[in-house]
Amino acid sequence: MTVDLSPVQEYYKDKTIFITGASGFMGKVLLEKLLYSCHSLKEVIIICRPKRGKTAETRLEEMYKLPIFQRIKDERPHMLKKVTIYQGDVTFDLLGLSGDSLKHVTENTNIVFHMAATLKLEGNLRDAIDMNLVGTKRALAVAKQMKNLEAFIHLSTAFCNCDQEVMYEKVYEFPHKPEDLIRMAEWMDVKTLDTITPDLLKPHPNTYTYSKRLAEILVRDHYESMPVIIARPSIVSPAAYEPIPGWVDNMNGPTGLMIGCGKGVIRSVLVNQEYKAEVIPVDYAINGLIVIPYEFNKQAKRPSQVPVYNITNADHRKMTMGTVVELSKRINRQIPLNAGLWYPDPCVTTNRFYHNINVALFHWLPAYFLDFLLLLFGQKRFMVRVQQKISTGLGVLQFFTLTAWSFRSELYCSLWNKLNEEDKAIFNMNMNVKETEDDYMEQCALGARKFILKEKEEDIPSARLHMKIQYVVDVVCKTLIVGLFLYYVLKWTGVLALF
């Protein structure tokens, strides 16, 4: 039976796609979307390393059990047979491929999506260089051998040029050369490298954005001989529509902050409420990625400079941080999380001194107190360890929440404008939808409950009751603390003796 294909679907017909990082958040959504919407493709090849005693094949089978693959199982189960998995790793030469597997990849691949990376913002420089910079070099080395390569899409980050007031869709120069850093990381011991890291990173806040910036330069330098393209998503948030509204599988970025505050564990955050939140739903980012090779190869003349796409939300859809905070508080009252530690009402401030006082009183002090109680009862202590992770995470995030970001995303916007109506219905990137930001935030809250915390919707009424009790306890405790403070101040000053 002949199936009518849209222009983008026609482009992917009989194509073989190679993906690194397919087991990550964006990688899973990309794999699912390609299989579901580009159903005339020939094959999708992914590499995956063994993890926690599980083989690459076992990890793929477990991935298929995720709810995001259900629509494929229901409507197009034969597409799962088009996935070929090889054991591989971007930290190995030739990505760990050899023999028949390397031959199959290089002789058949048409499009590469290089998405593998370490996202640990607080990670050490050696690991970041090995994964994000050298890993990209290894992926490019394999791609060079591909006989029918049409596009190599390198996934970067919109925040890798943080020294620029306005970030345009181009590669920015940097004093450090990728090859120099690669050689330095090879011969220098970890202790010495860690010592000089703070000076090397400037003006970058962490090893992630630093290594990603160098990787962009490395990719750009291959543009003359290879069809390379750079895609820079901002902070990737839960799905707006596909494959399931609100779907998310990690606690990175806004999702972790939402859960931490919703559980009452995070009591204070450094956020400038006047700045705009830079997030993009994962399905919008993935649809953009899929359309990029099609758009690149339909051009009559190849661009003189390497194409760069800032995959960011439209300006008129961006909310201020303050609006996000207020929406989150309201939605959290409607859709509370189960069994929170305390009433969720975090302090949001830009004053570091005030923030540090709050952290000492409401993060560290309760953590040590609870661990002391656990010690008395002979139980395993964990609260201080959890708090250390929270403290590290908040320390890394504050650079992004205290900085005003400005992105120009004309090329990304043009992807949507150039699609015909049929492709627009399939690869949605519409920034003028009827659904509001409130609707999206509610889907994110429900997604965090369902997919991360595994909490059931039928538990929401009892969670609301639990929150009301927490509110009363919170008010009583605050009243007692303030009352005792005033009492001792009045007593110390002698005012109390006058009554």
GROMACS .gro file of C-alpha atoms in nm:
model
  499
    1MET     CA    1   0.000   0.000   0.000
    2THR     CA    2   0.137   0.342  -0.099
    3VAL     CA    3   0.158   0.591   0.183
    4ASP     CA    4   0.158   0.964   0.107
    5LEU     CA    5   0.460   1.124   0.269
    6SER     CA    6   0.515   1.486   0.367
    7PRO     CA    7   0.831   1.658   0.232
    8VAL     CA    8   1.026   1.593   0.554
    9GLN     CA    9   0.908   1.233   0.568
   10GLU     CA   10   1.003   1.192   0.201
   11TYR     CA   11   1.352   1.321   0.280
   12TYR     CA   12   1.396   1.055   0.550
   13LYS     CA   13   1.267   0.775   0.323
   14ASP     CA   14   1.524   0.492   0.300
   15LYS     CA   15   1.770   0.691   0.513
   16THR     CA   16   1.991   0.539   0.783
   17ILE     CA   17   2.036   0.750   1.097
   18PHE     CA   18   2.316   0.709   1.349
   19ILE     CA   19   2.262   0.843   1.702
   20THR     CA   20   2.500   0.882   1.995
   21GLY     CA   21   2.341   0.951   2.333
   22ALA     CA   22   2.013   0.778   2.245
   23SER     CA   23   1.969   0.666   2.607
   24GLY     CA   24   1.953   1.027   2.731
   25PHE     CA   25   1.641   1.239   2.780
   26MET     CA   26   1.654   1.406   2.439
   27GLY     CA   27   1.794   1.094   2.275
   28LYS     CA   28   1.494   0.883   2.376
   29VAL     CA   29   1.250   1.142   2.242
   30LEU     CA   30   1.448   1.171   1.916
   31LEU     CA   31   1.451   0.794   1.868
   32GLU     CA   32   1.078   0.767   1.937
   33LYS     CA   33   0.988   1.056   1.707
   34LEU     CA   34   1.199   0.927   1.419
   35LEU     CA   35   1.042   0.581   1.445
   36TYR     CA   36   0.689   0.716   1.478
   37SER     CA   37   0.683   1.005   1.231
   38CYS     CA   38   0.960   0.916   0.983
   39HIS     CA   39   0.831   0.563   0.935
   40SER     CA   40   0.973   0.521   0.585
   41LEU     CA   41   1.332   0.543   0.706
   42LYS     CA   42   1.554   0.243   0.648
   43GLU     CA   43   1.731   0.203   0.983
   44VAL     CA   44   1.827   0.377   1.305
   45ILE     CA   45   2.165   0.275   1.448
   46ILE     CA   46   2.240   0.362   1.810
   47ILE     CA   47   2.536   0.292   2.035
   48CYS     CA   48   2.502   0.225   2.405
   49ARG     CA   49   2.747   0.119   2.671
   50PRO     CA   50   2.683  -0.153   2.931
   51LYS     CA   51   2.572  -0.004   3.261
   52ARG     CA   52   2.520  -0.151   3.608
   53GLY     CA   53   2.568  -0.504   3.480
   54LYS     CA   54   2.320  -0.461   3.194
   55THR     CA   55   2.420  -0.512   2.832
   56ALA     CA   56   2.342  -0.258   2.562
   57GLU     CA   57   2.067  -0.487   2.428
   58THR     CA   58   1.908  -0.520   2.773
   59ARG     CA   59   1.908  -0.144   2.818
   60LEU     CA   60   1.733  -0.101   2.483
   61GLU     CA   61   1.465  -0.354   2.579
   62GLU     CA   62   1.410  -0.166   2.906
   63MET     CA   63   1.387   0.161   2.712
   64TYR     CA   64   1.108   0.015   2.499
   65LYS     CA   65   0.909  -0.047   2.817
   66LEU     CA   66   0.890   0.327   2.885
   67PRO     CA   67   0.546   0.484   2.829
   68ILE     CA   68   0.679   0.709   2.550
   69PHE     CA   69   0.718   0.408   2.319
   70GLN     CA   70   0.362   0.287   2.375
   71ARG     CA   71   0.214   0.462   2.072
   72ILE     CA   72   0.472   0.292   1.850
   73LYS     CA   73   0.385  -0.047   1.999
   74ASP     CA   74   0.016   0.024   1.941
   75GLU     CA   75   0.032   0.176   1.592
   76ARG     CA   76   0.366   0.086   1.429
   77PRO     CA   77   0.526  -0.206   1.617
   78HIS     CA   78   0.727  -0.309   1.309
   79MET     CA   79   0.933   0.013   1.343
   80LEU     CA   80   1.110  -0.120   1.653
   81LYS     CA   81   1.274  -0.381   1.428
   82LYS     CA   82   1.443  -0.101   1.235
   83VAL     CA   83   1.662  -0.016   1.535
   84THR     CA   84   2.014  -0.163   1.538
   85ILE     CA   85   2.213  -0.132   1.859
   86TYR     CA   86   2.587  -0.175   1.900
   87GLN     CA   87   2.788  -0.165   2.219
   88GLY     CA   88   2.978   0.162   2.200
   89ASP     CA   89   3.104   0.457   2.400
   90VAL     CA   90   3.218   0.807   2.299
   91THR     CA   91   3.511   0.775   2.541
   92PHE     CA   92   3.663   0.502   2.318
   93ASP     CA   93   3.842   0.549   1.987
   94LEU     CA   94   3.606   0.508   1.692
   95LEU     CA   95   3.327   0.515   1.952
   96GLY     CA   96   3.410   0.157   2.049
   97LEU     CA   97   3.308   0.030   1.706
   98SER     CA   98   3.520  -0.215   1.509
   99GLY     CA   99   3.501  -0.480   1.241
  100ASP     CA  100   3.152  -0.546   1.107
  101SER     CA  101   2.981  -0.289   1.330
  102LEU     CA  102   3.212  -0.007   1.214
  103LYS     CA  103   3.175  -0.118   0.853
  104HIS     CA  104   2.796  -0.125   0.879
  105VAL     CA  105   2.786   0.226   1.031
  106THR     CA  106   3.026   0.387   0.784
  107GLU     CA  107   2.878   0.225   0.473
  108ASN     CA  108   2.513   0.293   0.548
  109THR     CA  109   2.474   0.608   0.758
  110ASN     CA  110   2.326   0.919   0.596
  111ILE     CA  111   2.256   1.138   0.901
  112VAL     CA  112   2.435   1.160   1.237
  113PHE     CA  113   2.286   1.306   1.554
  114HIS     CA  114   2.574   1.343   1.800
  115MET     CA  115   2.399   1.391   2.134
  116ALA     CA  116   2.621   1.204   2.382
  117ALA     CA  117   2.767   1.428   2.651
  118THR     CA  118   2.821   1.457   3.022
  119LEU     CA  119   2.569   1.705   3.164
  120LYS     CA  120   2.731   1.729   3.506
  121LEU     CA  121   2.769   2.103   3.547
  122GLU     CA  122   2.982   2.049   3.858
  123GLY     CA  123   3.193   1.772   3.698
  124ASN     CA  124   3.572   1.786   3.674
  125LEU     CA  125   3.741   1.925   3.365
  126ARG     CA  126   3.909   1.601   3.255
  127ASP     CA  127   3.578   1.415   3.233
  128ALA     CA  128   3.411   1.707   3.052
  129ILE     CA  129   3.694   1.727   2.796
  130ASP     CA  130   3.696   1.350   2.744
  131MET     CA  131   3.319   1.325   2.690
  132ASN     CA  132   3.220   1.657   2.537
  133LEU     CA  133   3.531   1.756   2.344
  134VAL     CA  134   3.730   1.441   2.265
  135GLY     CA  135   3.401   1.249   2.236
  136THR     CA  136   3.298   1.490   1.960
  137LYS     CA  137   3.637   1.446   1.793
  138ARG     CA  138   3.589   1.068   1.796
  139ALA     CA  139   3.237   1.101   1.652
  140LEU     CA  140   3.372   1.324   1.373
  141ALA     CA  141   3.645   1.067   1.301
  142VAL     CA  142   3.382   0.797   1.246
  143ALA     CA  143   3.163   1.034   1.042
  144LYS     CA  144   3.458   1.112   0.813
  145GLN     CA  145   3.455   0.749   0.705
  146MET     CA  146   3.084   0.754   0.616
  147LYS     CA  147   3.046   0.722   0.240
  148ASN     CA  148   2.697   0.874   0.216
  149LEU     CA  149   2.695   1.135   0.490
  150GLU     CA  150   2.444   1.416   0.432
  151ALA     CA  151   2.438   1.585   0.774
  152PHE     CA  152   2.624   1.566   1.106
  153ILE     CA  153   2.421   1.745   1.374
  154HIS     CA  154   2.621   1.830   1.684
  155LEU     CA  155   2.409   1.901   1.990
  156SER     CA  156   2.559   2.189   2.187
  157THR     CA  157   2.399   2.427   2.441
  158ALA     CA  158   2.263   2.779   2.406
  159PHE     CA  159   2.463   2.881   2.714
  160CYS     CA  160   2.812   2.801   2.585
  161ASN     CA  161   2.888   3.165   2.495
  162CYS     CA  162   2.800   3.321   2.829
  163ASP     CA  163   3.045   3.611   2.781
  164GLN     CA  164   2.826   3.752   2.503
  165GLU     CA  165   2.549   4.000   2.584
  166VAL     CA  166   2.348   3.878   2.285
  167MET     CA  167   2.405   3.527   2.151
  168TYR     CA  168   2.363   3.505   1.776
  169GLU     CA  169   2.347   3.190   1.566
  170LYS     CA  170   2.719   3.170   1.492
  171VAL     CA  171   3.033   3.015   1.639
  172TYR     CA  172   3.227   3.254   1.861
  173GLU     CA  173   3.604   3.256   1.880
  174PHE     CA  174   3.781   3.172   2.206
  175PRO     CA  175   4.148   3.209   2.310
  176HIS     CA  176   4.180   2.840   2.397
  177LYS     CA  177   4.222   2.594   2.112
  178PRO     CA  178   4.043   2.256   2.132
  179GLU     CA  179   4.351   2.053   2.037
  180ASP     CA  180   4.563   2.232   2.300
  181LEU     CA  181   4.315   2.147   2.573
  182ILE     CA  182   4.292   1.786   2.456
  183ARG     CA  183   4.670   1.746   2.474
  184MET     CA  184   4.688   1.917   2.813
  185ALA     CA  185   4.421   1.688   2.961
  186GLU     CA  186   4.612   1.385   2.833
  187TRP     CA  187   4.946   1.458   3.002
  188MET     CA  188   4.849   1.664   3.307
  189ASP     CA  189   4.755   1.479   3.627
  190VAL     CA  190   4.404   1.527   3.764
  191LYS     CA  191   4.514   1.713   4.079
  192THR     CA  192   4.707   1.977   3.884
  193LEU     CA  193   4.428   2.009   3.628
  194ASP     CA  194   4.171   2.061   3.903
  195THR     CA  195   4.394   2.332   4.054
  196ILE     CA  196   4.412   2.539   3.737
  197THR     CA  197   4.052   2.470   3.628
  198PRO     CA  198   3.899   2.788   3.782
  199ASP     CA  199   4.140   3.008   3.585
  200LEU     CA  200   4.094   2.809   3.265
  201LEU     CA  201   3.714   2.829   3.277
  202LYS     CA  202   3.680   3.207   3.298
  203PRO     CA  203   3.434   3.350   3.199
  204HIS     CA  204   3.249   3.016   3.198
  205PRO     CA  205   3.074   2.910   3.520
  206ASN     CA  206   3.135   2.537   3.480
  207THR     CA  207   3.317   2.269   3.282
  208TYR     CA  208   3.005   2.182   3.082
  209THR     CA  209   2.961   2.515   2.901
  210TYR     CA  210   3.340   2.549   2.863
  211SER     CA  211   3.388   2.209   2.698
  212LYS     CA  212   3.080   2.261   2.479
  213ARG     CA  213   3.218   2.589   2.351
  214LEU     CA  214   3.546   2.425   2.253
  215ALA     CA  215   3.355   2.139   2.088
  216GLU     CA  216   3.168   2.392   1.871
  217ILE     CA  217   3.498   2.531   1.744
  218LEU     CA  218   3.617   2.178   1.670
  219VAL     CA  219   3.299   2.104   1.472
  220ARG     CA  220   3.317   2.434   1.284
  221ASP     CA  221   3.672   2.358   1.172
  222HIS     CA  222   3.539   2.048   0.990
  223TYR     CA  223   3.278   2.240   0.789
  224GLU     CA  224   3.490   2.271   0.474
  225SER     CA  225   3.519   1.893   0.440
  226MET     CA  226   3.203   1.770   0.614
  227PRO     CA  227   2.831   1.866   0.626
  228VAL     CA  228   2.838   1.961   0.996
  229ILE     CA  229   2.565   2.160   1.171
  230ILE     CA  230   2.543   2.292   1.528
  231ALA     CA  231   2.219   2.291   1.729
  232ARG     CA  232   2.200   2.477   2.061
  233PRO     CA  233   1.894   2.409   2.277
  234SER     CA  234   1.838   2.616   2.589
  235ILE     CA  235   1.726   2.437   2.909
  236VAL     CA  236   1.520   2.143   2.785
  237SER     CA  237   1.195   2.101   2.979
  238PRO     CA  238   0.921   1.831   2.983
  239ALA     CA  239   0.726   1.756   2.666
  240ALA     CA  240   0.446   1.993   2.567
  241TYR     CA  241   0.259   1.748   2.342
  242GLU     CA  242   0.467   1.452   2.227
  243PRO     CA  243   0.515   1.169   2.287
  244ILE     CA  244   0.317   1.228   2.610
  245PRO     CA  245   0.235   1.572   2.755
  246GLY     CA  246   0.457   1.640   3.057
  247TRP     CA  247   0.693   1.348   2.994
  248VAL     CA  248   1.033   1.378   3.161
  249ASP     CA  249   1.283   1.121   3.288
  250ASN     CA  250   1.535   1.320   3.492
  251MET     CA  251   1.563   1.578   3.768
  252ASN     CA  252   1.797   1.813   3.584
  253GLY     CA  253   1.722   2.185   3.574
  254PRO     CA  254   1.365   2.308   3.635
  255THR     CA  255   1.219   1.963   3.708
  256GLY     CA  256   1.460   1.900   3.997
  257LEU     CA  257   1.397   2.249   4.132
  258MET     CA  258   1.021   2.199   4.109
  259ILE     CA  259   1.035   1.866   4.294
  260GLY     CA  260   1.283   1.991   4.557
  261CYS     CA  261   1.069   2.295   4.636
  262GLY     CA  262   0.745   2.096   4.612
  263LYS     CA  263   0.871   1.845   4.867
  264GLY     CA  264   0.975   2.126   5.103
  265VAL     CA  265   1.340   2.020   5.090
  266ILE     CA  266   1.462   2.334   4.911
  267ARG     CA  267   1.376   2.633   5.132
  268SER     CA  268   1.571   2.910   4.962
  269VAL     CA  269   1.682   2.980   4.603
  270LEU     CA  270   1.880   3.257   4.438
  271VAL     CA  271   1.666   3.379   4.147
  272ASN     CA  272   1.626   3.717   3.983
  273GLN     CA  273   1.252   3.725   3.930
  274GLU     CA  274   1.274   4.000   3.667
  275TYR     CA  275   1.476   3.789   3.424
  276LYS     CA  276   1.313   3.557   3.173
  277ALA     CA  277   1.319   3.179   3.201
  278GLU     CA  278   1.505   3.019   2.910
  279VAL     CA  279   1.344   2.679   2.855
  280ILE     CA  280   1.226   2.485   2.551
  281PRO     CA  281   0.993   2.180   2.561
  282VAL     CA  282   1.178   1.866   2.454
  283ASP     CA  283   0.938   1.788   2.168
  284TYR     CA  284   0.989   2.137   2.018
  285ALA     CA  285   1.367   2.088   2.034
  286ILE     CA  286   1.353   1.739   1.881
  287ASN     CA  287   1.121   1.843   1.598
  288GLY     CA  288   1.369   2.119   1.517
  289LEU     CA  289   1.658   1.871   1.513
  290ILE     CA  290   1.473   1.640   1.274
  291VAL     CA  291   1.386   1.921   1.032
  292ILE     CA  292   1.744   2.062   1.024
  293PRO     CA  293   1.899   1.794   0.792
  294TYR     CA  294   1.602   1.825   0.556
  295GLU     CA  295   1.637   2.204   0.538
  296PHE     CA  296   2.017   2.186   0.501
  297ASN     CA  297   2.006   1.943   0.209
  298LYS     CA  298   1.726   2.108   0.012
  299GLN     CA  299   1.925   2.431  -0.026
  300ALA     CA  300   2.058   2.496  -0.374
  301LYS     CA  301   2.375   2.651  -0.237
  302ARG     CA  302   2.560   2.548   0.075
  303PRO     CA  303   2.596   2.830   0.335
  304SER     CA  304   2.942   2.987   0.353
  305GLN     CA  305   2.951   2.948   0.733
  306VAL     CA  306   2.861   2.646   0.944
  307PRO     CA  307   2.486   2.660   1.020
  308VAL     CA  308   2.407   2.723   1.387
  309TYR     CA  309   2.057   2.698   1.534
  310ASN     CA  310   1.969   2.853   1.871
  311ILE     CA  311   1.678   2.630   1.971
  312THR     CA  312   1.506   2.863   2.217
  313ASN     CA  313   1.153   2.967   2.301
  314ALA     CA  314   1.000   3.262   2.119
  315ASP     CA  315   1.037   3.590   2.308
  316HIS     CA  316   0.662   3.643   2.340
  317ARG     CA  317   0.630   3.299   2.506
  318LYS     CA  318   0.904   3.352   2.763
  319MET     CA  319   0.787   3.407   3.120
  320THR     CA  320   0.977   3.599   3.383
  321MET     CA  321   1.126   3.396   3.665
  322GLY     CA  322   0.884   3.571   3.901
  323THR     CA  323   0.586   3.453   3.697
  324VAL     CA  324   0.725   3.099   3.695
  325VAL     CA  325   0.766   3.109   4.075
  326GLU     CA  326   0.411   3.232   4.134
  327LEU     CA  327   0.267   2.982   3.887
  328SER     CA  328   0.463   2.701   4.049
  329LYS     CA  329   0.334   2.792   4.395
  330ARG     CA  330  -0.026   2.807   4.275
  331ILE     CA  331  -0.002   2.481   4.081
  332ASN     CA  332   0.172   2.311   4.372
  333ARG     CA  333  -0.127   2.395   4.590
  334GLN     CA  334  -0.358   2.240   4.329
  335ILE     CA  335  -0.137   1.940   4.250
  336PRO     CA  336   0.079   1.885   4.559
  337LEU     CA  337   0.342   1.612   4.585
  338ASN     CA  338   0.296   1.326   4.829
  339ALA     CA  339   0.454   1.326   5.175
  340GLY     CA  340   0.663   1.642   5.160
  341LEU     CA  341   0.920   1.715   5.427
  342TRP     CA  342   0.779   2.061   5.503
  343TYR     CA  343   0.524   2.310   5.369
  344PRO     CA  344   0.651   2.417   5.023
  345ASP     CA  345   0.709   2.791   5.046
  346PRO     CA  346   1.072   2.860   4.949
  347CYS     CA  347   1.231   3.201   4.987
  348VAL     CA  348   1.319   3.349   4.647
  349THR     CA  349   1.584   3.620   4.666
  350THR     CA  350   1.884   3.778   4.494
  351ASN     CA  351   2.052   3.863   4.827
  352ARG     CA  352   2.330   3.608   4.882
  353PHE     CA  353   2.373   3.694   5.250
  354TYR     CA  354   2.003   3.644   5.322
  355HIS     CA  355   2.005   3.327   5.112
  356ASN     CA  356   2.301   3.184   5.303
  357ILE     CA  357   2.128   3.250   5.637
  358ASN     CA  358   1.817   3.068   5.510
  359VAL     CA  359   2.027   2.777   5.385
  360ALA     CA  360   2.203   2.746   5.722
  361LEU     CA  361   1.877   2.761   5.920
  362PHE     CA  362   1.641   2.567   5.694
  363HIS     CA  363   1.869   2.335   5.493
  364TRP     CA  364   2.171   2.239   5.700
  365LEU     CA  365   2.030   2.264   6.054
  366PRO     CA  366   1.729   2.036   5.986
  367ALA     CA  367   1.954   1.794   5.794
  368TYR     CA  368   2.194   1.755   6.086
  369PHE     CA  369   1.904   1.733   6.332
  370LEU     CA  370   1.729   1.458   6.135
  371ASP     CA  371   2.055   1.266   6.092
  372PHE     CA  372   2.110   1.293   6.469
  373LEU     CA  373   1.765   1.143   6.531
  374LEU     CA  374   1.839   0.864   6.283
  375LEU     CA  375   2.164   0.796   6.466
  376LEU     CA  376   1.981   0.772   6.800
  377PHE     CA  377   1.734   0.523   6.652
  378GLY     CA  378   2.009   0.318   6.489
  379GLN     CA  379   1.900   0.403   6.135
  380LYS     CA  380   2.114   0.490   5.834
  381ARG     CA  381   2.185   0.862   5.808
  382PHE     CA  382   2.130   1.030   5.470
  383MET     CA  383   1.993   1.384   5.509
  384VAL     CA  384   2.331   1.562   5.524
  385ARG     CA  385   2.444   1.371   5.216
  386VAL     CA  386   2.123   1.471   5.033
  387GLN     CA  387   2.171   1.830   5.141
  388GLN     CA  388   2.527   1.831   5.007
  389LYS     CA  389   2.394   1.729   4.664
  390ILE     CA  390   2.122   1.995   4.681
  391SER     CA  391   2.375   2.259   4.781
  392THR     CA  392   2.603   2.167   4.489
  393GLY     CA  393   2.311   2.171   4.246
  394LEU     CA  394   2.180   2.507   4.364
  395GLY     CA  395   2.531   2.653   4.350
  396VAL     CA  396   2.562   2.554   3.985
  397LEU     CA  397   2.211   2.669   3.889
  398GLN     CA  398   2.243   3.017   4.038
  399PHE     CA  399   2.461   3.134   3.750
  400PHE     CA  400   2.171   3.068   3.514
  401THR     CA  401   1.900   3.210   3.743
  402LEU     CA  402   2.091   3.531   3.821
  403THR     CA  403   2.190   3.612   3.462
  404ALA     CA  404   1.985   3.788   3.194
  405TRP     CA  405   2.007   3.587   2.871
  406SER     CA  406   1.944   3.717   2.522
  407PHE     CA  407   1.931   3.478   2.225
  408ARG     CA  408   1.866   3.546   1.857
  409SER     CA  409   1.698   3.245   1.699
  410GLU     CA  410   1.605   3.351   1.346
  411LEU     CA  411   1.731   3.030   1.184
  412TYR     CA  412   1.540   2.809   1.427
  413CYS     CA  413   1.223   3.015   1.372
  414SER     CA  414   1.269   2.985   0.996
  415LEU     CA  415   1.249   2.605   1.021
  416TRP     CA  416   0.884   2.634   1.121
  417ASN     CA  417   0.800   2.910   0.876
  418LYS     CA  418   0.934   2.713   0.577
  419LEU     CA  419   0.736   2.394   0.650
  420ASN     CA  420   0.414   2.326   0.463
  421GLU     CA  421   0.093   2.264   0.654
  422GLU     CA  422   0.134   1.887   0.642
  423ASP     CA  423   0.480   1.896   0.801
  424LYS     CA  424   0.367   2.157   1.053
  425ALA     CA  425   0.107   1.910   1.177
  426ILE     CA  426   0.370   1.637   1.215
  427PHE     CA  427   0.674   1.832   1.341
  428ASN     CA  428   0.517   2.090   1.569
  429MET     CA  429   0.725   2.395   1.665
  430ASN     CA  430   0.434   2.641   1.674
  431MET     CA  431   0.497   2.926   1.918
  432ASN     CA  432   0.141   3.062   1.884
  433VAL     CA  433  -0.064   2.778   2.027
  434LYS     CA  434  -0.391   2.821   2.214
  435GLU     CA  435  -0.262   2.646   2.525
  436THR     CA  436  -0.128   2.886   2.787
  437GLU     CA  437   0.186   2.875   2.999
  438ASP     CA  438  -0.040   2.779   3.291
  439ASP     CA  439  -0.156   2.471   3.100
  440TYR     CA  440   0.203   2.373   3.025
  441MET     CA  441   0.317   2.419   3.386
  442GLU     CA  442   0.032   2.197   3.504
  443GLN     CA  443   0.140   1.927   3.260
  444CYS     CA  444   0.497   1.958   3.393
  445ALA     CA  445   0.373   1.916   3.751
  446LEU     CA  446   0.167   1.611   3.660
  447GLY     CA  447   0.458   1.471   3.461
  448ALA     CA  448   0.698   1.511   3.754
  449ARG     CA  449   0.450   1.331   3.981
  450LYS     CA  450   0.383   1.047   3.739
  451PHE     CA  451   0.712   0.982   3.560
  452ILE     CA  452   0.976   1.081   3.817
  453LEU     CA  453   0.816   1.027   4.157
  454LYS     CA  454   0.578   0.749   4.042
  455GLU     CA  455   0.293   0.910   4.238
  456LYS     CA  456  -0.066   0.834   4.141
  457GLU     CA  457  -0.327   1.097   4.053
  458GLU     CA  458  -0.575   0.941   4.294
  459ASP     CA  459  -0.337   1.036   4.577
  460ILE     CA  460  -0.375   1.409   4.505
  461PRO     CA  461  -0.671   1.467   4.747
  462SER     CA  462  -0.479   1.311   5.038
  463ALA     CA  463  -0.170   1.511   4.935
  464ARG     CA  464  -0.378   1.832   4.956
  465LEU     CA  465  -0.489   1.739   5.309
  466HIS     CA  466  -0.129   1.665   5.404
  467MET     CA  467  -0.025   2.007   5.271
  468LYS     CA  468  -0.295   2.183   5.474
  469ILE     CA  469  -0.163   2.016   5.789
  470GLN     CA  470   0.191   2.119   5.693
  471TYR     CA  471   0.071   2.478   5.646
  472VAL     CA  472  -0.071   2.489   6.000
  473VAL     CA  473   0.250   2.339   6.141
  474ASP     CA  474   0.457   2.588   5.942
  475VAL     CA  475   0.258   2.888   6.072
  476VAL     CA  476   0.268   2.762   6.433
  477CYS     CA  477   0.643   2.700   6.420
  478LYS     CA  478   0.717   3.038   6.263
  479THR     CA  479   0.495   3.211   6.521
  480LEU     CA  480   0.672   3.035   6.808
  481ILE     CA  481   1.018   3.113   6.670
  482VAL     CA  482   0.938   3.481   6.614
  483GLY     CA  483   0.764   3.500   6.953
  484LEU     CA  484   1.060   3.348   7.137
  485PHE     CA  485   1.300   3.576   6.952
  486LEU     CA  486   1.102   3.887   7.045
  487TYR     CA  487   1.068   3.763   7.404
  488TYR     CA  488   1.445   3.726   7.451
  489VAL     CA  489   1.517   4.055   7.275
  490LEU     CA  490   1.273   4.237   7.503
  491LYS     CA  491   1.414   4.058   7.806
  492TRP     CA  492   1.774   4.134   7.707
  493THR     CA  493   1.697   4.503   7.649
  494GLY     CA  494   1.508   4.530   7.979
  495VAL     CA  495   1.185   4.637   7.812
  496LEU     CA  496   1.006   4.330   7.951
  497ALA     CA  497   1.078   4.443   8.310
  498LEU     CA  498   0.867   4.753   8.254
  499PHE     CA  499   0.549   4.547   8.226
   0.00000   0.00000   0.00000
